[in-house]
Amino acid sequence: MILITGGHGQLGTELRHLLDEKNIEYVSTDADQLDITDKEGTYKFITEMKPEIIYHCAAYTAVDKAEDEGKELDEKINVDGTRNVAEAAKAAGSTLVYISTDYVFDGNNKDGMYKVDAATNPLNEYGRTKLLGEKAVQEIMDDYYIIRTSWVFGIYGHNFIYTMQKLAETHDHLTVVNDQFGRPTWTRTLAEFMTFVIAEKAPFGVYHLSNENSCSWYEFAKEILKDTAVEVAPVTSAEYPQKATRPQYSVMDLSKAKVLGFEIPTWQEALASFLELEAKQ
Ligand SMILES: NC(=O)c1ccc[n+]([C@@H]2O[C@H](COP(=O)([O-])OP(=O)(O)OC[C@H]3O[C@@H](n4cnc5c(N)ncnc54)[C@H](OP(=O)(O)O)[C@@H]3O)[C@@H](O)[C@H]2O)c1
């Protein structure tokens, strides 16, 4: 059996749809069925169920709130919650798939793209707690995949694309930061990779998975709104202050995933597929 945590989130929902298409059975949970911050409850649920695979998609994802009012909850969910899931997974003999983030890096890599073994140094609370989640998984388990991803967008959640589209309804002119570079990731590509590593029995360890090519948020916004009359102008991060500091260059090296034979679409291709799907909804 397969267990999904955070099954109603942006990624969890995409994964459920993919598993449905593949006729693979699973049990999907959210906080009301399986609150990962409840240590005993999580242990009981997972050790009784003994899932072969756990796709751990539950997380605290409010990056700016994690800096202050959400700080405690961020730690509780991303660190303690992940440790609870990993300890129960170990006892149940499950393989754990944990999703992490490019925000474990500081964005000052002088050598170019971040390889899976590059030094981590998170700049914000969310990145710090996701990294502690990674460390908990690595300390507790042997049978794990840690998949770091970035700039996630999907049909089923809140994300940058929907934010831009919403703003475009009421603005003729938008400004977007042009000095933070990364790789957008379609939840569909990520969910496919999550099922791919299991199906192919890929070696356990850390992987990076996002769509191919990189861009700034400004370039991403331009592409999202290219068929509208809205004018998008570049600004610096200093002109658009946010509570959480973001890495300036968090482009991750995808070669470890590609060596497995996994085909990764470009973010432009992924965005086009997303927009096509969105238009049909
Ligand atoms: N979104 C991004 O840009 C991004 C970038 C890099 C990495 N990631 C990682 O990708 C993964 C999936 O993210 P996402 O975009 O799908 O996030 P999401 O839409 O915020 O989904 C997270 C899910 O976790 C659930 N959850 C929160 N607290 C929980 C608890 N105590 N017990 C059980 N479930 C709980 C949430 O339920 P409620 O809604 O009921 O709280 C929600 O369904 C996460 O690990 C995230 O850190 C995301």
PDB file of C-alpha atoms in Angstrom, residues 17-273:
ATOM      1  CA  HIS A  17      -4.486  12.174  -9.951  1.00  0.00           C
ATOM      2  CA  LEU A  18      -1.371  10.571 -11.414  1.00  0.00           C
ATOM      3  CA  LEU A  19      -1.749   7.423  -9.290  1.00  0.00           C
ATOM      4  CA  ASP A  20      -5.439   7.244 -10.286  1.00  0.00           C
ATOM      5  CA  GLU A  21      -4.400   7.378 -13.970  1.00  0.00           C
ATOM      6  CA  LYS A  22      -1.907   4.590 -13.368  1.00  0.00           C
ATOM      7  CA  ASN A  23      -4.500   2.522 -11.449  1.00  0.00           C
ATOM      8  CA  ILE A  24      -2.223   2.429  -8.429  1.00  0.00           C
ATOM      9  CA  GLU A  25      -4.003   2.201  -5.084  1.00  0.00           C
ATOM     10  CA  TYR A  26      -3.128   4.538  -2.238  1.00  0.00           C
ATOM     11  CA  VAL A  27      -4.402   6.020   0.984  1.00  0.00           C
ATOM     12  CA  SER A  28      -4.323   9.807   0.990  1.00  0.00           C
ATOM     13  CA  THR A  29      -4.371  11.738   4.258  1.00  0.00           C
ATOM     14  CA  ASP A  30      -4.438  15.327   5.362  1.00  0.00           C
ATOM     15  CA  ALA A  31      -4.042  16.827   8.822  1.00  0.00           C
ATOM     16  CA  ASP A  32      -7.510  15.790   9.963  1.00  0.00           C
ATOM     17  CA  GLN A  33      -6.832  12.077   9.278  1.00  0.00           C
ATOM     18  CA  LEU A  34      -3.099  12.086  10.000  1.00  0.00           C
ATOM     19  CA  ASP A  35      -1.668  15.100  11.805  1.00  0.00           C
ATOM     20  CA  ILE A  36       2.067  14.573  11.456  1.00  0.00           C
ATOM     21  CA  THR A  37       2.774  16.760  14.490  1.00  0.00           C
ATOM     22  CA  ASP A  38       1.020  14.143  16.650  1.00  0.00           C
ATOM     23  CA  LYS A  39       3.932  11.805  17.365  1.00  0.00           C
ATOM     24  CA  GLU A  40       1.985   8.893  18.876  1.00  0.00           C
ATOM     25  CA  GLY A  41      -0.887   9.181  16.403  1.00  0.00           C
ATOM     26  CA  THR A  42       1.509   9.218  13.450  1.00  0.00           C
ATOM     27  CA  TYR A  43       3.429   6.210  14.786  1.00  0.00           C
ATOM     28  CA  LYS A  44       0.236   4.252  15.364  1.00  0.00           C
ATOM     29  CA  PHE A  45      -1.263   5.119  11.973  1.00  0.00           C
ATOM     30  CA  ILE A  46       1.844   4.224   9.999  1.00  0.00           C
ATOM     31  CA  THR A  47       2.960   1.139  11.925  1.00  0.00           C
ATOM     32  CA  GLU A  48      -0.561  -0.322  11.756  1.00  0.00           C
ATOM     33  CA  MET A  49      -0.862   0.397   8.050  1.00  0.00           C
ATOM     34  CA  LYS A  50       2.708  -0.649   7.182  1.00  0.00           C
ATOM     35  CA  PRO A  51       2.741   1.142   3.816  1.00  0.00           C
ATOM     36  CA  GLU A  52       5.442   0.040   1.396  1.00  0.00           C
ATOM     37  CA  ILE A  53       5.873   3.627   0.254  1.00  0.00           C
ATOM     38  CA  ILE A  54       5.146   6.952   1.922  1.00  0.00           C
ATOM     39  CA  TYR A  55       4.980  10.046  -0.261  1.00  0.00           C
ATOM     40  CA  HIS A  56       5.497  12.734   2.356  1.00  0.00           C
ATOM     41  CA  CYS A  57       3.940  15.865   0.784  1.00  0.00           C
ATOM     42  CA  ALA A  58       2.707  17.475   4.030  1.00  0.00           C
ATOM     43  CA  ALA A  59       4.599  20.610   4.952  1.00  0.00           C
ATOM     44  CA  TYR A  60       4.375  24.141   6.251  1.00  0.00           C
ATOM     45  CA  THR A  61       4.852  26.178   3.060  1.00  0.00           C
ATOM     46  CA  ALA A  62       4.132  29.824   4.004  1.00  0.00           C
ATOM     47  CA  VAL A  63       7.686  31.078   3.434  1.00  0.00           C
ATOM     48  CA  ASP A  64       7.184  34.660   4.690  1.00  0.00           C
ATOM     49  CA  LYS A  65       4.923  33.795   7.628  1.00  0.00           C
ATOM     50  CA  ALA A  66       7.552  31.290   8.788  1.00  0.00           C
ATOM     51  CA  GLU A  67       9.754  34.268   9.652  1.00  0.00           C
ATOM     52  CA  ASP A  68       7.502  35.406  12.495  1.00  0.00           C
ATOM     53  CA  GLU A  69       3.910  34.444  13.308  1.00  0.00           C
ATOM     54  CA  GLY A  70       4.252  31.015  11.665  1.00  0.00           C
ATOM     55  CA  LYS A  71       7.723  30.271  13.032  1.00  0.00           C
ATOM     56  CA  GLU A  72       6.642  27.818  15.710  1.00  0.00           C
ATOM     57  CA  LEU A  73       4.237  25.964  13.447  1.00  0.00           C
ATOM     58  CA  ASP A  74       6.839  25.794  10.660  1.00  0.00           C
ATOM     59  CA  GLU A  75       9.275  24.085  13.054  1.00  0.00           C
ATOM     60  CA  LYS A  76       6.566  21.783  14.402  1.00  0.00           C
ATOM     61  CA  ILE A  77       5.403  20.592  10.985  1.00  0.00           C
ATOM     62  CA  ASN A  78       8.581  20.608   8.906  1.00  0.00           C
ATOM     63  CA  VAL A  79      11.033  19.373  11.544  1.00  0.00           C
ATOM     64  CA  ASP A  80       9.119  17.498  14.270  1.00  0.00           C
ATOM     65  CA  GLY A  81       6.417  16.304  11.852  1.00  0.00           C
ATOM     66  CA  THR A  82       8.945  14.980   9.366  1.00  0.00           C
ATOM     67  CA  ARG A  83      10.885  13.276  12.168  1.00  0.00           C
ATOM     68  CA  ASN A  84       7.634  11.653  13.357  1.00  0.00           C
ATOM     69  CA  VAL A  85       6.912  10.373   9.850  1.00  0.00           C
ATOM     70  CA  ALA A  86      10.491   9.104   9.397  1.00  0.00           C
ATOM     71  CA  GLU A  87      10.549   7.270  12.743  1.00  0.00           C
ATOM     72  CA  ALA A  88       7.228   5.583  12.023  1.00  0.00           C
ATOM     73  CA  ALA A  89       8.312   4.798   8.445  1.00  0.00           C
ATOM     74  CA  LYS A  90      11.491   3.149   9.730  1.00  0.00           C
ATOM     75  CA  ALA A  91       9.504   1.024  12.218  1.00  0.00           C
ATOM     76  CA  ALA A  92       6.992   0.054   9.514  1.00  0.00           C
ATOM     77  CA  GLY A  93       9.710  -0.836   6.972  1.00  0.00           C
ATOM     78  CA  SER A  94       8.445   1.795   4.513  1.00  0.00           C
ATOM     79  CA  THR A  95      10.371   3.627   1.801  1.00  0.00           C
ATOM     80  CA  LEU A  96      10.022   7.373   2.360  1.00  0.00           C
ATOM     81  CA  VAL A  97       9.845  10.000  -0.371  1.00  0.00           C
ATOM     82  CA  TYR A  98      10.433  13.422   1.220  1.00  0.00           C
ATOM     83  CA  ILE A  99      10.065  16.628  -0.773  1.00  0.00           C
ATOM     84  CA  SER A 100      12.538  19.392   0.026  1.00  0.00           C
ATOM     85  CA  THR A 101      13.429  22.744  -1.470  1.00  0.00           C
ATOM     86  CA  ASP A 102      16.055  24.820  -3.274  1.00  0.00           C
ATOM     87  CA  TYR A 103      15.785  27.210  -0.315  1.00  0.00           C
ATOM     88  CA  VAL A 104      18.227  24.945   1.557  1.00  0.00           C
ATOM     89  CA  PHE A 105      20.853  26.801  -0.535  1.00  0.00           C
ATOM     90  CA  ASP A 106      22.012  30.376  -0.060  1.00  0.00           C
ATOM     91  CA  GLY A 107      22.172  31.230  -3.759  1.00  0.00           C
ATOM     92  CA  ASN A 108      25.781  32.394  -3.622  1.00  0.00           C
ATOM     93  CA  ASN A 109      27.229  29.395  -5.451  1.00  0.00           C
ATOM     94  CA  LYS A 110      30.110  30.724  -7.487  1.00  0.00           C
ATOM     95  CA  ASP A 111      30.488  27.428  -9.394  1.00  0.00           C
ATOM     96  CA  GLY A 112      27.096  27.552 -11.103  1.00  0.00           C
ATOM     97  CA  MET A 113      24.247  25.131 -10.579  1.00  0.00           C
ATOM     98  CA  TYR A 114      23.773  23.378  -7.246  1.00  0.00           C
ATOM     99  CA  LYS A 115      24.685  19.689  -7.322  1.00  0.00           C
ATOM    100  CA  VAL A 116      22.932  17.312  -4.902  1.00  0.00           C
ATOM    101  CA  ASP A 117      25.968  17.283  -2.601  1.00  0.00           C
ATOM    102  CA  ALA A 118      26.589  21.049  -2.667  1.00  0.00           C
ATOM    103  CA  ALA A 119      26.928  22.784   0.702  1.00  0.00           C
ATOM    104  CA  THR A 120      23.622  23.914   2.171  1.00  0.00           C
ATOM    105  CA  ASN A 121      23.128  27.222   3.944  1.00  0.00           C
ATOM    106  CA  PRO A 122      19.487  28.309   4.142  1.00  0.00           C
ATOM    107  CA  LEU A 123      18.753  32.024   4.277  1.00  0.00           C
ATOM    108  CA  ASN A 124      15.261  31.787   5.708  1.00  0.00           C
ATOM    109  CA  GLU A 125      13.299  29.876   8.366  1.00  0.00           C
ATOM    110  CA  TYR A 126      11.405  27.737   5.864  1.00  0.00           C
ATOM    111  CA  GLY A 127      14.665  26.622   4.228  1.00  0.00           C
ATOM    112  CA  ARG A 128      16.191  25.956   7.637  1.00  0.00           C
ATOM    113  CA  THR A 129      13.308  23.741   8.776  1.00  0.00           C
ATOM    114  CA  LYS A 130      13.099  21.871   5.458  1.00  0.00           C
ATOM    115  CA  LEU A 131      16.831  21.160   5.764  1.00  0.00           C
ATOM    116  CA  LEU A 132      16.375  19.899   9.337  1.00  0.00           C
ATOM    117  CA  GLY A 133      13.627  17.671   7.919  1.00  0.00           C
ATOM    118  CA  GLU A 134      16.158  16.297   5.406  1.00  0.00           C
ATOM    119  CA  LYS A 135      18.653  15.661   8.203  1.00  0.00           C
ATOM    120  CA  ALA A 136      16.050  13.832  10.289  1.00  0.00           C
ATOM    121  CA  VAL A 137      15.202  11.577   7.334  1.00  0.00           C
ATOM    122  CA  GLN A 138      18.893  10.841   6.701  1.00  0.00           C
ATOM    123  CA  GLU A 139      19.635  10.116  10.367  1.00  0.00           C
ATOM    124  CA  ILE A 140      16.666   7.845  10.898  1.00  0.00           C
ATOM    125  CA  MET A 141      16.251   6.028   7.602  1.00  0.00           C
ATOM    126  CA  ASP A 142      18.185   4.124   4.949  1.00  0.00           C
ATOM    127  CA  ASP A 143      15.404   3.646   2.402  1.00  0.00           C
ATOM    128  CA  TYR A 144      14.612   7.209   1.435  1.00  0.00           C
ATOM    129  CA  TYR A 145      14.446   9.588  -1.485  1.00  0.00           C
ATOM    130  CA  ILE A 146      14.896  13.268  -0.703  1.00  0.00           C
ATOM    131  CA  ILE A 147      13.729  15.206  -3.744  1.00  0.00           C
ATOM    132  CA  ARG A 148      14.532  18.919  -3.715  1.00  0.00           C
ATOM    133  CA  THR A 149      12.331  21.001  -5.943  1.00  0.00           C
ATOM    134  CA  SER A 150      11.714  24.705  -6.596  1.00  0.00           C
ATOM    135  CA  TRP A 151       9.150  27.320  -7.658  1.00  0.00           C
ATOM    136  CA  VAL A 152       6.319  24.790  -7.743  1.00  0.00           C
ATOM    137  CA  PHE A 153       3.149  25.376  -9.769  1.00  0.00           C
ATOM    138  CA  GLY A 154       0.184  23.119 -10.340  1.00  0.00           C
ATOM    139  CA  ILE A 155      -3.462  23.247 -11.275  1.00  0.00           C
ATOM    140  CA  TYR A 156      -4.509  22.314  -7.735  1.00  0.00           C
ATOM    141  CA  GLY A 157      -2.923  24.941  -5.518  1.00  0.00           C
ATOM    142  CA  HIS A 158      -1.918  28.476  -4.737  1.00  0.00           C
ATOM    143  CA  ASN A 159       1.092  29.476  -6.771  1.00  0.00           C
ATOM    144  CA  PHE A 160       2.879  32.262  -8.643  1.00  0.00           C
ATOM    145  CA  ILE A 161       0.982  31.684 -11.897  1.00  0.00           C
ATOM    146  CA  TYR A 162      -2.412  32.143 -10.257  1.00  0.00           C
ATOM    147  CA  THR A 163      -1.110  35.203  -8.378  1.00  0.00           C
ATOM    148  CA  MET A 164       0.075  36.820 -11.635  1.00  0.00           C
ATOM    149  CA  GLN A 165      -3.148  35.979 -13.445  1.00  0.00           C
ATOM    150  CA  LYS A 166      -5.237  37.413 -10.610  1.00  0.00           C
ATOM    151  CA  LEU A 167      -3.197  40.622 -10.513  1.00  0.00           C
ATOM    152  CA  ALA A 168      -3.506  40.915 -14.291  1.00  0.00           C
ATOM    153  CA  GLU A 169      -7.297  41.133 -13.926  1.00  0.00           C
ATOM    154  CA  THR A 170      -7.006  44.436 -12.074  1.00  0.00           C
ATOM    155  CA  HIS A 171      -3.673  45.939 -13.193  1.00  0.00           C
ATOM    156  CA  ASP A 172      -2.295  47.166 -16.551  1.00  0.00           C
ATOM    157  CA  HIS A 173       1.238  47.261 -15.212  1.00  0.00           C
ATOM    158  CA  LEU A 174       3.031  44.831 -12.905  1.00  0.00           C
ATOM    159  CA  THR A 175       6.552  44.847 -11.463  1.00  0.00           C
ATOM    160  CA  VAL A 176       8.334  41.580 -10.761  1.00  0.00           C
ATOM    161  CA  VAL A 177      11.789  40.843  -9.338  1.00  0.00           C
ATOM    162  CA  ASN A 178      14.468  40.225 -11.906  1.00  0.00           C
ATOM    163  CA  ASP A 179      17.435  39.358  -9.689  1.00  0.00           C
ATOM    164  CA  GLN A 180      16.341  35.972  -8.278  1.00  0.00           C
ATOM    165  CA  PHE A 181      16.963  33.046 -10.596  1.00  0.00           C
ATOM    166  CA  GLY A 182      15.654  29.505 -10.285  1.00  0.00           C
ATOM    167  CA  ARG A 183      13.818  26.727 -12.063  1.00  0.00           C
ATOM    168  CA  PRO A 184      10.004  26.590 -12.105  1.00  0.00           C
ATOM    169  CA  THR A 185       8.549  23.126 -11.508  1.00  0.00           C
ATOM    170  CA  TRP A 186       5.215  21.769 -12.688  1.00  0.00           C
ATOM    171  CA  THR A 187       3.682  19.453 -10.080  1.00  0.00           C
ATOM    172  CA  ARG A 188       2.974  16.993 -12.902  1.00  0.00           C
ATOM    173  CA  THR A 189       6.693  16.617 -13.733  1.00  0.00           C
ATOM    174  CA  LEU A 190       7.535  16.265 -10.054  1.00  0.00           C
ATOM    175  CA  ALA A 191       4.786  13.708  -9.351  1.00  0.00           C
ATOM    176  CA  GLU A 192       5.958  11.688 -12.359  1.00  0.00           C
ATOM    177  CA  PHE A 193       9.495  11.681 -10.997  1.00  0.00           C
ATOM    178  CA  MET A 194       8.255  10.605  -7.551  1.00  0.00           C
ATOM    179  CA  THR A 195       6.561   7.562  -9.067  1.00  0.00           C
ATOM    180  CA  PHE A 196       9.508   6.996 -11.457  1.00  0.00           C
ATOM    181  CA  VAL A 197      12.119   6.551  -8.695  1.00  0.00           C
ATOM    182  CA  ILE A 198       9.890   3.954  -7.036  1.00  0.00           C
ATOM    183  CA  ALA A 199       9.039   2.105 -10.259  1.00  0.00           C
ATOM    184  CA  GLU A 200      12.674   2.064 -11.407  1.00  0.00           C
ATOM    185  CA  LYS A 201      14.028   1.210  -7.945  1.00  0.00           C
ATOM    186  CA  ALA A 202      16.437   4.124  -8.289  1.00  0.00           C
ATOM    187  CA  PRO A 203      19.294   4.214  -5.773  1.00  0.00           C
ATOM    188  CA  PHE A 204      18.224   5.833  -2.493  1.00  0.00           C
ATOM    189  CA  GLY A 205      19.492   9.320  -1.699  1.00  0.00           C
ATOM    190  CA  VAL A 206      19.109  12.972  -2.588  1.00  0.00           C
ATOM    191  CA  TYR A 207      17.835  14.144  -5.989  1.00  0.00           C
ATOM    192  CA  HIS A 208      17.057  17.501  -7.550  1.00  0.00           C
ATOM    193  CA  LEU A 209      13.978  17.760  -9.702  1.00  0.00           C
ATOM    194  CA  SER A 210      12.508  20.779 -11.407  1.00  0.00           C
ATOM    195  CA  ASN A 211      11.805  21.645 -15.011  1.00  0.00           C
ATOM    196  CA  GLU A 212      14.682  22.311 -17.422  1.00  0.00           C
ATOM    197  CA  ASN A 213      15.953  25.843 -18.129  1.00  0.00           C
ATOM    198  CA  SER A 214      16.096  28.619 -15.589  1.00  0.00           C
ATOM    199  CA  CYS A 215      14.700  32.139 -15.359  1.00  0.00           C
ATOM    200  CA  SER A 216      14.054  35.063 -13.059  1.00  0.00           C
ATOM    201  CA  TRP A 217      10.600  35.627 -11.559  1.00  0.00           C
ATOM    202  CA  TYR A 218      10.276  38.530 -14.015  1.00  0.00           C
ATOM    203  CA  GLU A 219      10.989  36.263 -16.998  1.00  0.00           C
ATOM    204  CA  PHE A 220       8.550  33.689 -15.626  1.00  0.00           C
ATOM    205  CA  ALA A 221       5.842  36.369 -15.225  1.00  0.00           C
ATOM    206  CA  LYS A 222       6.456  37.678 -18.776  1.00  0.00           C
ATOM    207  CA  GLU A 223       5.883  34.196 -20.169  1.00  0.00           C
ATOM    208  CA  ILE A 224       2.776  33.629 -18.023  1.00  0.00           C
ATOM    209  CA  LEU A 225       1.197  36.889 -19.212  1.00  0.00           C
ATOM    210  CA  LYS A 226       2.518  36.924 -22.782  1.00  0.00           C
ATOM    211  CA  ASP A 227      -0.970  36.683 -24.301  1.00  0.00           C
ATOM    212  CA  THR A 228      -2.350  39.564 -22.247  1.00  0.00           C
ATOM    213  CA  ALA A 229      -2.015  43.343 -22.617  1.00  0.00           C
ATOM    214  CA  VAL A 230      -0.450  43.668 -19.171  1.00  0.00           C
ATOM    215  CA  GLU A 231       2.950  45.310 -19.118  1.00  0.00           C
ATOM    216  CA  VAL A 232       5.471  43.527 -16.883  1.00  0.00           C
ATOM    217  CA  ALA A 233       8.470  45.535 -15.691  1.00  0.00           C
ATOM    218  CA  PRO A 234      11.589  44.265 -13.866  1.00  0.00           C
ATOM    219  CA  VAL A 235      12.510  45.415 -10.343  1.00  0.00           C
ATOM    220  CA  THR A 236      15.240  44.426  -7.894  1.00  0.00           C
ATOM    221  CA  SER A 237      14.644  42.464  -4.678  1.00  0.00           C
ATOM    222  CA  ALA A 238      15.587  45.659  -2.809  1.00  0.00           C
ATOM    223  CA  GLU A 239      12.651  47.419  -4.481  1.00  0.00           C
ATOM    224  CA  TYR A 240      10.299  44.563  -3.497  1.00  0.00           C
ATOM    225  CA  PRO A 241      11.179  43.683   0.096  1.00  0.00           C
ATOM    226  CA  GLN A 242       9.783  40.439   1.497  1.00  0.00           C
ATOM    227  CA  LYS A 243       9.985  39.139   5.049  1.00  0.00           C
ATOM    228  CA  ALA A 244      11.948  36.039   4.094  1.00  0.00           C
ATOM    229  CA  THR A 245      15.206  36.478   2.218  1.00  0.00           C
ATOM    230  CA  ARG A 246      15.303  34.346  -0.931  1.00  0.00           C
ATOM    231  CA  PRO A 247      18.435  32.973  -2.589  1.00  0.00           C
ATOM    232  CA  GLN A 248      19.437  34.982  -5.652  1.00  0.00           C
ATOM    233  CA  TYR A 249      20.555  32.003  -7.721  1.00  0.00           C
ATOM    234  CA  SER A 250      19.101  28.656  -6.662  1.00  0.00           C
ATOM    235  CA  VAL A 251      19.277  26.821  -9.976  1.00  0.00           C
ATOM    236  CA  MET A 252      19.725  23.131  -9.192  1.00  0.00           C
ATOM    237  CA  ASP A 253      21.712  20.661 -11.261  1.00  0.00           C
ATOM    238  CA  LEU A 254      19.324  17.982 -12.573  1.00  0.00           C
ATOM    239  CA  SER A 255      21.914  15.528 -13.913  1.00  0.00           C
ATOM    240  CA  LYS A 256      21.368  12.877 -11.210  1.00  0.00           C
ATOM    241  CA  ALA A 257      17.680  12.607 -12.190  1.00  0.00           C
ATOM    242  CA  LYS A 258      18.483  12.645 -15.919  1.00  0.00           C
ATOM    243  CA  VAL A 259      21.077   9.879 -15.614  1.00  0.00           C
ATOM    244  CA  LEU A 260      18.249   7.613 -14.447  1.00  0.00           C
ATOM    245  CA  GLY A 261      16.608   8.110 -17.850  1.00  0.00           C
ATOM    246  CA  PHE A 262      13.917  10.493 -16.621  1.00  0.00           C
ATOM    247  CA  GLU A 263      12.933  12.973 -19.340  1.00  0.00           C
ATOM    248  CA  ILE A 264      12.444  16.495 -18.028  1.00  0.00           C
ATOM    249  CA  PRO A 265      10.423  19.046 -20.010  1.00  0.00           C
ATOM    250  CA  THR A 266      11.553  22.680 -20.033  1.00  0.00           C
ATOM    251  CA  TRP A 267       9.639  25.063 -17.780  1.00  0.00           C
ATOM    252  CA  GLN A 268       8.339  26.765 -20.937  1.00  0.00           C
ATOM    253  CA  GLU A 269       6.887  23.451 -22.169  1.00  0.00           C
ATOM    254  CA  ALA A 270       5.501  22.662 -18.723  1.00  0.00           C
ATOM    255  CA  LEU A 271       3.917  26.112 -18.454  1.00  0.00           C
ATOM    256  CA  ALA A 272       2.319  25.744 -21.897  1.00  0.00           C
ATOM    257  CA  SER A 273       0.808  22.380 -20.846  1.00  0.00           C
TER     258      SER A 273
END
